[in-house]
Tab-separated table of N, CA and C in Angstrom:
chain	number	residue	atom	x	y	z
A	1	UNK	N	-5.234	56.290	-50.303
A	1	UNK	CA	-4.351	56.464	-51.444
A	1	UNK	C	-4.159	55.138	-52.183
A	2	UNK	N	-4.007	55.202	-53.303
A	2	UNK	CA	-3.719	53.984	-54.186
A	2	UNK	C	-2.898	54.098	-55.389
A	3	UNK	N	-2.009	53.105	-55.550
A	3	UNK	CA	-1.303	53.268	-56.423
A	3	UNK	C	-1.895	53.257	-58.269
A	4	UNK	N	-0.812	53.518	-59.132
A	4	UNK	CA	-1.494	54.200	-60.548
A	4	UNK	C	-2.430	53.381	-61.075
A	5	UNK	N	-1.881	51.857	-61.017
A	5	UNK	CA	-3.030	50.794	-61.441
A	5	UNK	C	-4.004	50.718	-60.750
A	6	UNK	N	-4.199	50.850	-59.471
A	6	UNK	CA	-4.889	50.402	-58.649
A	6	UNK	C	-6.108	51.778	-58.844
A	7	UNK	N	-5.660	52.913	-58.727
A	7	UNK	CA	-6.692	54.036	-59.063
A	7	UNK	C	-7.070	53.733	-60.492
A	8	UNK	N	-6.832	53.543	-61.123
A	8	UNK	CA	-6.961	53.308	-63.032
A	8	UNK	C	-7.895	51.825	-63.029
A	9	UNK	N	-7.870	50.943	-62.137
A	9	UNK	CA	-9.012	49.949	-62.108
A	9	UNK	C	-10.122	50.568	-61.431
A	10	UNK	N	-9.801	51.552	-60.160
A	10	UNK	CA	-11.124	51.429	-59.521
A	10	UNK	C	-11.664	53.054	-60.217
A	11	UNK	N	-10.748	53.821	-60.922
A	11	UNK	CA	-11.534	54.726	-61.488
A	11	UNK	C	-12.456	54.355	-62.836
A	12	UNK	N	-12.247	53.056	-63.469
A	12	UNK	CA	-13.051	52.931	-64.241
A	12	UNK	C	-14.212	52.000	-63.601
A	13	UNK	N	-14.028	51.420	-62.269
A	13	UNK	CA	-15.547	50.833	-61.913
A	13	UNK	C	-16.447	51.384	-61.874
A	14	UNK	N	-15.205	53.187	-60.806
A	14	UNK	CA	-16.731	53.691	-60.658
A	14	UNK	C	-17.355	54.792	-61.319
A	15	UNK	N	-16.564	54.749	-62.353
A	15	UNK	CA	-16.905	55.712	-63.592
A	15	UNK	C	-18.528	54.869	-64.277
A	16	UNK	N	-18.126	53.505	-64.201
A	16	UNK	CA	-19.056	52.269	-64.947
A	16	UNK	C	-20.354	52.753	-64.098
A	17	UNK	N	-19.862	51.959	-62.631
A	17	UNK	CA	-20.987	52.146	-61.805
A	17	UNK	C	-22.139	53.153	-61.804
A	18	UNK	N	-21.182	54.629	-61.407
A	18	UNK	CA	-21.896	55.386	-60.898
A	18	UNK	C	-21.657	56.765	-62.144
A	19	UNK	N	-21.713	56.255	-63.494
A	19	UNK	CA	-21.295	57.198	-64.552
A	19	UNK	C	-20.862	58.398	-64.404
A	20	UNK	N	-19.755	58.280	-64.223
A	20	UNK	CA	-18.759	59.221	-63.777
A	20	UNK	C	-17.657	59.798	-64.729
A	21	UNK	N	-17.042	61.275	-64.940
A	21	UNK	CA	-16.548	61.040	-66.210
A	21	UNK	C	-15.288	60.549	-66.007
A	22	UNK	N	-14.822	59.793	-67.332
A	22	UNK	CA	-13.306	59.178	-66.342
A	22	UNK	C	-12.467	58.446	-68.051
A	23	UNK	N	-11.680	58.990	-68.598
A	23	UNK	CA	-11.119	58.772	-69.811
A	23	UNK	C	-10.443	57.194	-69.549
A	24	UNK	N	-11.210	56.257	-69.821
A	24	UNK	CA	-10.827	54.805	-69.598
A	24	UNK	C	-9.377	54.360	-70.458
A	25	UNK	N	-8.500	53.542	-69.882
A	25	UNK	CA	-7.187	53.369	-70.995
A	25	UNK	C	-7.571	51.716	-71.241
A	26	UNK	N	-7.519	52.047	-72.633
A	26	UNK	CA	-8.108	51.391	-73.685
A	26	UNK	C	-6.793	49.786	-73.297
A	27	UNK	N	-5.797	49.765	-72.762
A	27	UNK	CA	-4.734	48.909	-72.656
A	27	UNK	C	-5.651	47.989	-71.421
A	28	UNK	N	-6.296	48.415	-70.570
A	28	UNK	CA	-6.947	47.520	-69.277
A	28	UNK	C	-8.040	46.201	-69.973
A	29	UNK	N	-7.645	45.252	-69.370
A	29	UNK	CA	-8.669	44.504	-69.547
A	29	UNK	C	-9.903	44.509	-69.271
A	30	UNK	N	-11.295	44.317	-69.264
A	30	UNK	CA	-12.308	44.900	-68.866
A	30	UNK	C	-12.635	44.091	-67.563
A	31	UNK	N	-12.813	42.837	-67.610
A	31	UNK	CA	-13.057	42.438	-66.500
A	31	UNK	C	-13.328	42.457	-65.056
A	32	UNK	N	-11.741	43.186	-64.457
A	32	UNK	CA	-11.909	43.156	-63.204
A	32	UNK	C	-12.679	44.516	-62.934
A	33	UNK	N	-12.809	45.479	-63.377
A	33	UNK	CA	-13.276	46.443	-63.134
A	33	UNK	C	-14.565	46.513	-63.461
A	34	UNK	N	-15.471	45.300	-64.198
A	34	UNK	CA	-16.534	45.201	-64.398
A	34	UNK	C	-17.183	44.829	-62.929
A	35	UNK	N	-16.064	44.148	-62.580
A	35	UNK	CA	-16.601	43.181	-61.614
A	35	UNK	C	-17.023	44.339	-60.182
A	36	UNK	N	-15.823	45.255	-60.321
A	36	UNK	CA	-15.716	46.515	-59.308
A	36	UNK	C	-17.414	46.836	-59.353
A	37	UNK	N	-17.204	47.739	-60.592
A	37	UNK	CA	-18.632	48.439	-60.980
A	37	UNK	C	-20.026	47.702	-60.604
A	38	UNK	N	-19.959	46.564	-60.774
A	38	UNK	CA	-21.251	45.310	-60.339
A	38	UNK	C	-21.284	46.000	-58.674
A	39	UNK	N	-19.987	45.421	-58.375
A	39	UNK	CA	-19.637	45.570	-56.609
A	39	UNK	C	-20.168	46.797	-55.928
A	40	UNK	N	-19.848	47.719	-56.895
A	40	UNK	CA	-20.446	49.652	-56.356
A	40	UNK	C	-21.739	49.712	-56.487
A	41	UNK	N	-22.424	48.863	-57.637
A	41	UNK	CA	-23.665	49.519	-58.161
A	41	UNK	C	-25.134	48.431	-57.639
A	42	UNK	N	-24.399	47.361	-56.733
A	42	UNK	CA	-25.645	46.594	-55.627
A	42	UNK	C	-24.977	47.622	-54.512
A	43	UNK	N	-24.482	48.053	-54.340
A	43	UNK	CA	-24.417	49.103	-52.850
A	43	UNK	C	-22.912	48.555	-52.475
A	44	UNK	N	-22.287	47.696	-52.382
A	44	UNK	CA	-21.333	47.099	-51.591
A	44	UNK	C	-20.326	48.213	-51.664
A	45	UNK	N	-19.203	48.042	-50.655
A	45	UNK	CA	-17.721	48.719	-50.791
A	45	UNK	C	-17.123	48.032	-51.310
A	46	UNK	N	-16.077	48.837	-51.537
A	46	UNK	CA	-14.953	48.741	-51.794
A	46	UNK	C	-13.537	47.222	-51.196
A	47	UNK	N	-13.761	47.648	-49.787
A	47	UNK	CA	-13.405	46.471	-49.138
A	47	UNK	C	-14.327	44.849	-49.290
A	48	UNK	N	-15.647	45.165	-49.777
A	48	UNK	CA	-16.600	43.786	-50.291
A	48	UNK	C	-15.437	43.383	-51.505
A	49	UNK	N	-15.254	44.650	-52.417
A	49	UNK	CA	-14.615	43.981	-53.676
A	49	UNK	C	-13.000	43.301	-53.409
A	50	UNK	N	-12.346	43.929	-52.601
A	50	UNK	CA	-11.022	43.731	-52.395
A	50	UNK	C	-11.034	42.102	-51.907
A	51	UNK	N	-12.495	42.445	-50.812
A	51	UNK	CA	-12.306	40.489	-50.279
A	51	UNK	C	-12.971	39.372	-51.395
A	52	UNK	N	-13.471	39.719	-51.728
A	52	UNK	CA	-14.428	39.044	-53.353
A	52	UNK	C	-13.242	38.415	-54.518
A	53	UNK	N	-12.687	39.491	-54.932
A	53	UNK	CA	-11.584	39.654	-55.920
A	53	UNK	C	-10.303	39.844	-55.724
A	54	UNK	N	-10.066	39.800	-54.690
A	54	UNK	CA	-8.824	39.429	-54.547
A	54	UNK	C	-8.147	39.050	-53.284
A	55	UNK	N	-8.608	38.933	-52.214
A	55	UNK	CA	-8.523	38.194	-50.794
A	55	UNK	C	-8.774	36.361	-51.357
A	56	UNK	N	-9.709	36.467	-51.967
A	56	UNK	CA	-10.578	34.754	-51.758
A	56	UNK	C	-9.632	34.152	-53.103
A	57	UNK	N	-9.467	35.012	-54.087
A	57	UNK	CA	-9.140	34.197	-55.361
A	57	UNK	C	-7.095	33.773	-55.006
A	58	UNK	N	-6.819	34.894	-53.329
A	58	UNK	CA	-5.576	34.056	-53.276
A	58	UNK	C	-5.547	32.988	-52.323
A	59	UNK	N	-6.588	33.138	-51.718
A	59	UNK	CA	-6.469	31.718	-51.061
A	59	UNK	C	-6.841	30.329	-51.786
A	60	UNK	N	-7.567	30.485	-52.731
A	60	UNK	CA	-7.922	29.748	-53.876
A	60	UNK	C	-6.872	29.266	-54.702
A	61	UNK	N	-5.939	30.028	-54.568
A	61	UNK	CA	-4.587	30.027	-55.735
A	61	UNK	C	-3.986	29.011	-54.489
A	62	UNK	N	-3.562	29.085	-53.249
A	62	UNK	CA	-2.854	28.075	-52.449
A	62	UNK	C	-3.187	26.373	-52.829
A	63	UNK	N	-5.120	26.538	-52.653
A	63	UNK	CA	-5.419	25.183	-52.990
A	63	UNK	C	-5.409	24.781	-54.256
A	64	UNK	N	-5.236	25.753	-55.486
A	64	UNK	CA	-5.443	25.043	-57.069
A	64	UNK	C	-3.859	24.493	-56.899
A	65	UNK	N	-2.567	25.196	-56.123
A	65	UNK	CA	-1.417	24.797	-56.131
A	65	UNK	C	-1.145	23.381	-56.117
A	66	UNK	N	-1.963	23.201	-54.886
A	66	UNK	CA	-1.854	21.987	-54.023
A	66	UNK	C	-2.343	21.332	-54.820
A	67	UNK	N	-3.499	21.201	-55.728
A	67	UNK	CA	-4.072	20.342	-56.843
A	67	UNK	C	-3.237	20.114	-57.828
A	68	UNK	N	-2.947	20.873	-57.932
A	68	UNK	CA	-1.802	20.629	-59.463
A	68	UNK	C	-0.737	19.945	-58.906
A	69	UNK	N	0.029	20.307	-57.972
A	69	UNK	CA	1.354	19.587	-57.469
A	69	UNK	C	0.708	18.159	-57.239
A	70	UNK	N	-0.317	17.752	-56.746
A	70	UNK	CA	-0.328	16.146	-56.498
A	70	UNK	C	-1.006	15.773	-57.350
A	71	UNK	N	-1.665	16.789	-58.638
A	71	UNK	CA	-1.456	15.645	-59.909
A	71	UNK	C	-0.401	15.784	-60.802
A	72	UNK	N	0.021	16.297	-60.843
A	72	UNK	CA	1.630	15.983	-61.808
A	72	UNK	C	2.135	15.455	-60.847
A	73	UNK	N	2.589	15.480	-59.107
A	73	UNK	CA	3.446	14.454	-58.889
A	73	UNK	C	2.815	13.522	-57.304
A	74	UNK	N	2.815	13.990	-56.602
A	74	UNK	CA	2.109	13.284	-55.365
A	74	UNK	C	1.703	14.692	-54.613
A	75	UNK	N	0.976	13.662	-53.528
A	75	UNK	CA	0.505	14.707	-52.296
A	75	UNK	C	1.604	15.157	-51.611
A	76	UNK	N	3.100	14.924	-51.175
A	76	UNK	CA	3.929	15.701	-50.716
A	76	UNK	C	4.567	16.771	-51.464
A	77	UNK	N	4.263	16.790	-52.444
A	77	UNK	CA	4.783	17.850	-53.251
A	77	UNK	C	3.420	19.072	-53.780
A	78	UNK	N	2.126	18.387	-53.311
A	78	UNK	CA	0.860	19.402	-53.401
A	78	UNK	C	1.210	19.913	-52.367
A	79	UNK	N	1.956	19.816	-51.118
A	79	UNK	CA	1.536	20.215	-50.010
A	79	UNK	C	2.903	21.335	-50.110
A	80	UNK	N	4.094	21.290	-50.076
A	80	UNK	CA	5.363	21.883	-50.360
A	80	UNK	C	4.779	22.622	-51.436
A	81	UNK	N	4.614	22.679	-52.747
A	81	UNK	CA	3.984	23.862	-53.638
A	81	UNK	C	3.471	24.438	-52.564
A	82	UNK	N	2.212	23.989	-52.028
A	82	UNK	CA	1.463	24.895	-51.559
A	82	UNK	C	1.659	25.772	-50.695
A	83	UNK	N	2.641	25.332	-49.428
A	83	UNK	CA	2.991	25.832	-48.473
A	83	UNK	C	4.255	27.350	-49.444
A	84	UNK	N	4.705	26.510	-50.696
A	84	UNK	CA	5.327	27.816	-50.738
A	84	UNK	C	4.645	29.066	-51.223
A	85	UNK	N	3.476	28.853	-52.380
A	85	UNK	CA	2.359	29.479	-52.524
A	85	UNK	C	2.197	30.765	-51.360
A	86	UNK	N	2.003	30.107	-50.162
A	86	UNK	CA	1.055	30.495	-49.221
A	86	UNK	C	1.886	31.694	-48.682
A	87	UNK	N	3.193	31.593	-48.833
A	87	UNK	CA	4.091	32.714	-48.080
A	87	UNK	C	5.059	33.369	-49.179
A	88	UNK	N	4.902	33.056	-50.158
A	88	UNK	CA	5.390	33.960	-51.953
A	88	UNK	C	4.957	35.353	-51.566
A	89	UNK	N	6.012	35.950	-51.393
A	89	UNK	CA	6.493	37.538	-51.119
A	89	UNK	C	5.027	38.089	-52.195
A	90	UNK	N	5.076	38.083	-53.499
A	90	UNK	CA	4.720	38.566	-54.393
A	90	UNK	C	3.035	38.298	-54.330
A	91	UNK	N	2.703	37.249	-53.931
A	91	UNK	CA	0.998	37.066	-53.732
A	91	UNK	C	0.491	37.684	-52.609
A	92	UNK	N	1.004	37.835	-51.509
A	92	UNK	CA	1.363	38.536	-50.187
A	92	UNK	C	1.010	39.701	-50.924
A	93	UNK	N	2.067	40.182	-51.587
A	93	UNK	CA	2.046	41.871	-51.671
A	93	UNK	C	1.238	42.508	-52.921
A	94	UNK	N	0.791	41.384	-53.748
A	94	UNK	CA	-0.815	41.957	-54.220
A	94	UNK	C	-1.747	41.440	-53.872
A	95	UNK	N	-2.299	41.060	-53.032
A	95	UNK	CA	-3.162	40.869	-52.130
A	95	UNK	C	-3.651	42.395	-51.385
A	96	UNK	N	-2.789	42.676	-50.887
A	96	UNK	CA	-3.001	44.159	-50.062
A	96	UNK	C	-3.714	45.319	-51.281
A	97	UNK	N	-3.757	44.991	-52.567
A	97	UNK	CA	-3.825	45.537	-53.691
A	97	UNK	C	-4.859	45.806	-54.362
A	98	UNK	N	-5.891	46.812	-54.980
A	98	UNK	CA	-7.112	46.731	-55.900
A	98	UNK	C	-6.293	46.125	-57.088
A	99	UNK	N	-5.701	44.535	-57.229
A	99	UNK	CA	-5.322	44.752	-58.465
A	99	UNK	C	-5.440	43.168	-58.828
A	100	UNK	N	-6.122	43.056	-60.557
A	100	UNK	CA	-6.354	41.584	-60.794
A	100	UNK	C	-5.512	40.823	-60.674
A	101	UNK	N	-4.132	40.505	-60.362
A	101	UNK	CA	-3.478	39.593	-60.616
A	101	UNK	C	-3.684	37.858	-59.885
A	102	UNK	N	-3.893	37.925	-58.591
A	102	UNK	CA	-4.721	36.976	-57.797
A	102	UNK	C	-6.010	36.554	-58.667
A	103	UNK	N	-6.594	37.103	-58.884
A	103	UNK	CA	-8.189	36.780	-60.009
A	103	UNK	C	-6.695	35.973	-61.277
A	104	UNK	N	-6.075	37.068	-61.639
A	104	UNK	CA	-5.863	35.907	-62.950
A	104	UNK	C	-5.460	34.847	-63.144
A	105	UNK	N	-4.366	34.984	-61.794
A	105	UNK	CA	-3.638	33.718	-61.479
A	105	UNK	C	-4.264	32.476	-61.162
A	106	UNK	N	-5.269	32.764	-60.560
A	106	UNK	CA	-6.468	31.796	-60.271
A	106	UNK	C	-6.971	31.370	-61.347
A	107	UNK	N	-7.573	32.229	-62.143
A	107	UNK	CA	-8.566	31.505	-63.641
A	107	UNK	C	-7.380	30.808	-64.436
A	108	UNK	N	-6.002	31.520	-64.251
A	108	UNK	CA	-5.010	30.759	-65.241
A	108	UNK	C	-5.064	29.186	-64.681
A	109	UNK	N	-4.668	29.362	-63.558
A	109	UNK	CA	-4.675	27.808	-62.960
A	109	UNK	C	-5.454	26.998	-63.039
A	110	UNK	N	-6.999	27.477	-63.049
A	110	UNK	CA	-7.686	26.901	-63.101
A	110	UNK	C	-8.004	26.158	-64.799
A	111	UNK	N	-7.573	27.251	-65.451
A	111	UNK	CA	-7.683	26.860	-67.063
A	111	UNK	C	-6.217	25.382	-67.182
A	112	UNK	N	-5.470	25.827	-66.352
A	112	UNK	CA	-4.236	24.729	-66.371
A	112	UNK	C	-4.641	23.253	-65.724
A	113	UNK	N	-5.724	23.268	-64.687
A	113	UNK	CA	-5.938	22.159	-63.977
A	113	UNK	C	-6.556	21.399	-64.864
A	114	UNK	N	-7.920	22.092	-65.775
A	114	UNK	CA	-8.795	21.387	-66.126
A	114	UNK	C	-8.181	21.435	-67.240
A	115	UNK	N	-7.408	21.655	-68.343
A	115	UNK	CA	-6.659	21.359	-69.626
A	115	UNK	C	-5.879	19.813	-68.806
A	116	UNK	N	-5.001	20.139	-68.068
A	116	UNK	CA	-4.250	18.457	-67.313
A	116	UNK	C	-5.481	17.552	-67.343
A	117	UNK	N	-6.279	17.400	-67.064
A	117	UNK	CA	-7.474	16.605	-66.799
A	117	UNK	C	-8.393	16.172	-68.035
A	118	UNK	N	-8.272	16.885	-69.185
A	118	UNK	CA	-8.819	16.857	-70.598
A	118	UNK	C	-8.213	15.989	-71.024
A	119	UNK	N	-6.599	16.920	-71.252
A	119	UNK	CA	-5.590	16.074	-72.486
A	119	UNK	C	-4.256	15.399	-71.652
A	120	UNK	N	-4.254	15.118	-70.190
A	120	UNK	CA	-3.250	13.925	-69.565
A	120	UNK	C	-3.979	13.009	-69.085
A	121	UNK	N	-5.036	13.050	-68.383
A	121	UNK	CA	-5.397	11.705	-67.528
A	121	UNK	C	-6.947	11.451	-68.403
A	122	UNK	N	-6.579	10.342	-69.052
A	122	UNK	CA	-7.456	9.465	-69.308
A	122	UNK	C	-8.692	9.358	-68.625
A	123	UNK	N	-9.425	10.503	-69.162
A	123	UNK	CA	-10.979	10.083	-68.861
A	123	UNK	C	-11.769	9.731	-70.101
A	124	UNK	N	-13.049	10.037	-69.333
A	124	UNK	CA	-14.186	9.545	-69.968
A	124	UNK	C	-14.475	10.346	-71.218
A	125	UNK	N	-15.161	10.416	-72.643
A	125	UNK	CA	-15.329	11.198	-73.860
A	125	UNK	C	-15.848	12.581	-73.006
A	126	UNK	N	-16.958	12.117	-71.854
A	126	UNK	CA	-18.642	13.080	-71.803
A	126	UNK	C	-17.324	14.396	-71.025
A	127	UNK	N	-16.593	13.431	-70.160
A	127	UNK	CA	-15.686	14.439	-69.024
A	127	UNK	C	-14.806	15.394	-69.380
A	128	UNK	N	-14.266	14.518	-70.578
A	128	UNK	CA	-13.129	15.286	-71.167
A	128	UNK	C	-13.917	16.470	-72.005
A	129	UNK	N	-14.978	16.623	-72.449
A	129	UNK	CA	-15.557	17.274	-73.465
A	129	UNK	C	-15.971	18.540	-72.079
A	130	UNK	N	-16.393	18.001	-71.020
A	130	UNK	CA	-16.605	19.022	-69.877
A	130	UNK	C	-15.028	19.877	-69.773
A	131	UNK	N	-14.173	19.279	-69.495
A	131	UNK	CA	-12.763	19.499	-68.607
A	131	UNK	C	-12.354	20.343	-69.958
A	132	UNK	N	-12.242	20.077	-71.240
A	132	UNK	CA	-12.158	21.035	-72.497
A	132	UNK	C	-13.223	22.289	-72.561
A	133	UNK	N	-14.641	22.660	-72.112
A	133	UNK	CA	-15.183	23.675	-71.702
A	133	UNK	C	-14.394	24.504	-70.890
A	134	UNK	N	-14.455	23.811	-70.011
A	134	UNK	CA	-14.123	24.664	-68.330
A	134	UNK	C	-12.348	25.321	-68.401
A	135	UNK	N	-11.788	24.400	-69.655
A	135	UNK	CA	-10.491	24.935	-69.679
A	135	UNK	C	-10.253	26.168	-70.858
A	136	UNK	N	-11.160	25.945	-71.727
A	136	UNK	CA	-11.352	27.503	-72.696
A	136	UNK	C	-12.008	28.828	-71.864
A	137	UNK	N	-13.523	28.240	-71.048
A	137	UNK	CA	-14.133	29.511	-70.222
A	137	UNK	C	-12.534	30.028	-69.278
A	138	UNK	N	-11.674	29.541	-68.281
A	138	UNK	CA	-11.356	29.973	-67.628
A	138	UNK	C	-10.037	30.249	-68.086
A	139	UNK	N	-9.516	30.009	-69.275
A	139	UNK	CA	-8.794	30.682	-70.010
A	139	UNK	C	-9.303	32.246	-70.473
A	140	UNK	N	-10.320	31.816	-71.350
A	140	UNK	CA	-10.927	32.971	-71.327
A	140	UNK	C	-11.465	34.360	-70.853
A	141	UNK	N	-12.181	33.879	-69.556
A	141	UNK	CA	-12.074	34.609	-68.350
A	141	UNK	C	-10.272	35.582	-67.430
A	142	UNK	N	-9.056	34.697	-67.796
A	142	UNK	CA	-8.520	34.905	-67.383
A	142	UNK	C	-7.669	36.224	-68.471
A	143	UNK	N	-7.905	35.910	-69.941
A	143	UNK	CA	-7.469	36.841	-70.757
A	143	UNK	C	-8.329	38.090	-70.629
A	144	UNK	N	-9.485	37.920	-70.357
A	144	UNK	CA	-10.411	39.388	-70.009
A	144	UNK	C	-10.045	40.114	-68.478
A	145	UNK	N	-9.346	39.084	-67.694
A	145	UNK	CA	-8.556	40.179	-66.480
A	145	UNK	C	-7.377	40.275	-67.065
A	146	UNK	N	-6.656	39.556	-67.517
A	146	UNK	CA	-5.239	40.011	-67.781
A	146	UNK	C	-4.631	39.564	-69.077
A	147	UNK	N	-4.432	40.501	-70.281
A	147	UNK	CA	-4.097	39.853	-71.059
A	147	UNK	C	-2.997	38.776	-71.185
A	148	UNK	N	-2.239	38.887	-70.335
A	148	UNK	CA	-1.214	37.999	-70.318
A	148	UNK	C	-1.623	36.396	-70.126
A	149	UNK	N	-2.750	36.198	-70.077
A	149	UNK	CA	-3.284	34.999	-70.447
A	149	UNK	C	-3.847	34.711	-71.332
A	150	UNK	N	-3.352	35.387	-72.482
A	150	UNK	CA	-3.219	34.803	-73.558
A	150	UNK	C	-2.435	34.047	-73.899
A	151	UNK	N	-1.089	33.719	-73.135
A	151	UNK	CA	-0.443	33.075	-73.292
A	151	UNK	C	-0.527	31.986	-73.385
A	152	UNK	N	-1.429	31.225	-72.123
A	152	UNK	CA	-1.844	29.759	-72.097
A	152	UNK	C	-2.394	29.295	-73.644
A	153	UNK	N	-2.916	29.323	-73.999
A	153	UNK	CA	-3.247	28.844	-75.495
A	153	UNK	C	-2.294	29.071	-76.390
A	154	UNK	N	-1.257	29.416	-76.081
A	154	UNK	CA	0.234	29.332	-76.899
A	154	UNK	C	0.764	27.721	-76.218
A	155	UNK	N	0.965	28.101	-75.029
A	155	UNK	CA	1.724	26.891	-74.532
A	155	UNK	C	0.862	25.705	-74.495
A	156	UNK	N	-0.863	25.869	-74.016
A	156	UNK	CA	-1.434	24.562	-74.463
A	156	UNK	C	-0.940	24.116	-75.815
A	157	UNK	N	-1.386	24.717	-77.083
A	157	UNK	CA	-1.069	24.454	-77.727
A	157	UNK	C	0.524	23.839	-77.987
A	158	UNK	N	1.661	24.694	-77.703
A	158	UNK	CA	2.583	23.935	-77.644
A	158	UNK	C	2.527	22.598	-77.198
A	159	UNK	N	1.925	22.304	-76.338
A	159	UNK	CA	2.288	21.382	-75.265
A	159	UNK	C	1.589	19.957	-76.158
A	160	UNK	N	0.347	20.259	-76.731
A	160	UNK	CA	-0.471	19.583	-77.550
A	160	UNK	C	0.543	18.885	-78.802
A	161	UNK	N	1.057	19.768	-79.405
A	161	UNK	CA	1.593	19.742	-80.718
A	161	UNK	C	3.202	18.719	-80.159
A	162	UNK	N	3.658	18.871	-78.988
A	162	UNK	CA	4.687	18.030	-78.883
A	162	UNK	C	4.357	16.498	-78.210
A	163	UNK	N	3.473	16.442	-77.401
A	163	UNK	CA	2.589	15.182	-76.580
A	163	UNK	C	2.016	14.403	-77.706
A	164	UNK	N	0.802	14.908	-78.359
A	164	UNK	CA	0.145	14.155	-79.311
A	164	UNK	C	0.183	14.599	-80.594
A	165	UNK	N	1.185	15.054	-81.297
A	165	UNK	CA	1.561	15.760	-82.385
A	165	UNK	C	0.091	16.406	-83.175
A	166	UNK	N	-0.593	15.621	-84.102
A	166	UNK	CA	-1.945	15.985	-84.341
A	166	UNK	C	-2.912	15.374	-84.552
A	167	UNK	N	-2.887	14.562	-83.193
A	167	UNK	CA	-3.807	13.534	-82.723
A	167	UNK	C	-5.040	13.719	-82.213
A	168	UNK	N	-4.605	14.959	-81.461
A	168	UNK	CA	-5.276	15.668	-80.299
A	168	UNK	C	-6.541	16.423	-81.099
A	169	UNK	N	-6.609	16.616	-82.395
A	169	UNK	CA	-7.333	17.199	-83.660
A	169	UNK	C	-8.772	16.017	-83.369
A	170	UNK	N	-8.107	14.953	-83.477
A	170	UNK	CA	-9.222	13.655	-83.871
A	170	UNK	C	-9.622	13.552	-82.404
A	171	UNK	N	-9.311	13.248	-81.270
A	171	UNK	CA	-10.496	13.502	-80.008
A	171	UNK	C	-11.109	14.257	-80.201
């Protein structure tokens, strides 16, 4: 049994997969259920996708924690984020879940690490021009699982427009 989202992602994988008829709601992001359909249609289960997409991307979310906390402040505070990360009621309990939020939370973070690394710490032109890729793809990526990451490019932007007013134009 699975709950409404959780049938509504995996009924459109395997509608994708295994063309099945299945009235898709046009509100889902496409992504994770692309990813399903890939997962059904090399042979794998179900449980392949659950550990793929959303087992690995929360243990992933513990360590992007831990990255971010000891660069905005030190390693005792990567480690405290992380540890609280690791036992957050709410990552816990979609985890057990067919459902993207672990995937998004991950690409969000990840779009958050490598934006910190672009436009706070002083690197190199070639790096920063990398760390500005990797922070649009996984923004990007993260708005195609969940729209709600669209948000990040509100608040980058905010964040841009108050730090380097419109400076950040000319890098």
């Amino acid at each position: 049994p699975l709950w409404w989202d959780e049938a509504e992602y995996m009924s459109t994988a395997k509608s994708w997969a295994f063309d099945i008829p299945y009235k898709i709601m046009p509100q889902r992001p496409p992504l994770f259920p692309l990813l399903g359909a890939f997962i059904f249609k090399i042979g794998l289960s179900a449980l392949i996708f659950k550990f793929l997409f959303v087992l690995i991307p929360t243990v992933l979310n513990v360590l992007i924690i831990y990255l971010l906390g000891k660069e905005f402040y030190s390693e005792k505070i990567g480690i405290m984020a992380a540890f609280i990360m690791a036992v957050f009621w709410s990552l816990i309990f979609w985890t057990a879940r067919f459902h993207p939020d672990s995937l998004a939370l991950l690409l969000q973070l990840l779009a958050i690490y490598f934006f910190w690394l672009c436009f706070v710490k002083k690197e190199t032109v070639k790096r920063r021009a990398v760390f500005a890729l990797l922070t649009g793809l996984f923004a990007g990526l993260a708005f195609l699982v969940k729209i709600q990451a669209l948000l990040l490019f509100t608040i980058f932007g905010i964040f841009l427009l108050v730090t380097e007013r419109l400076n950040f134009l000319k890098k």
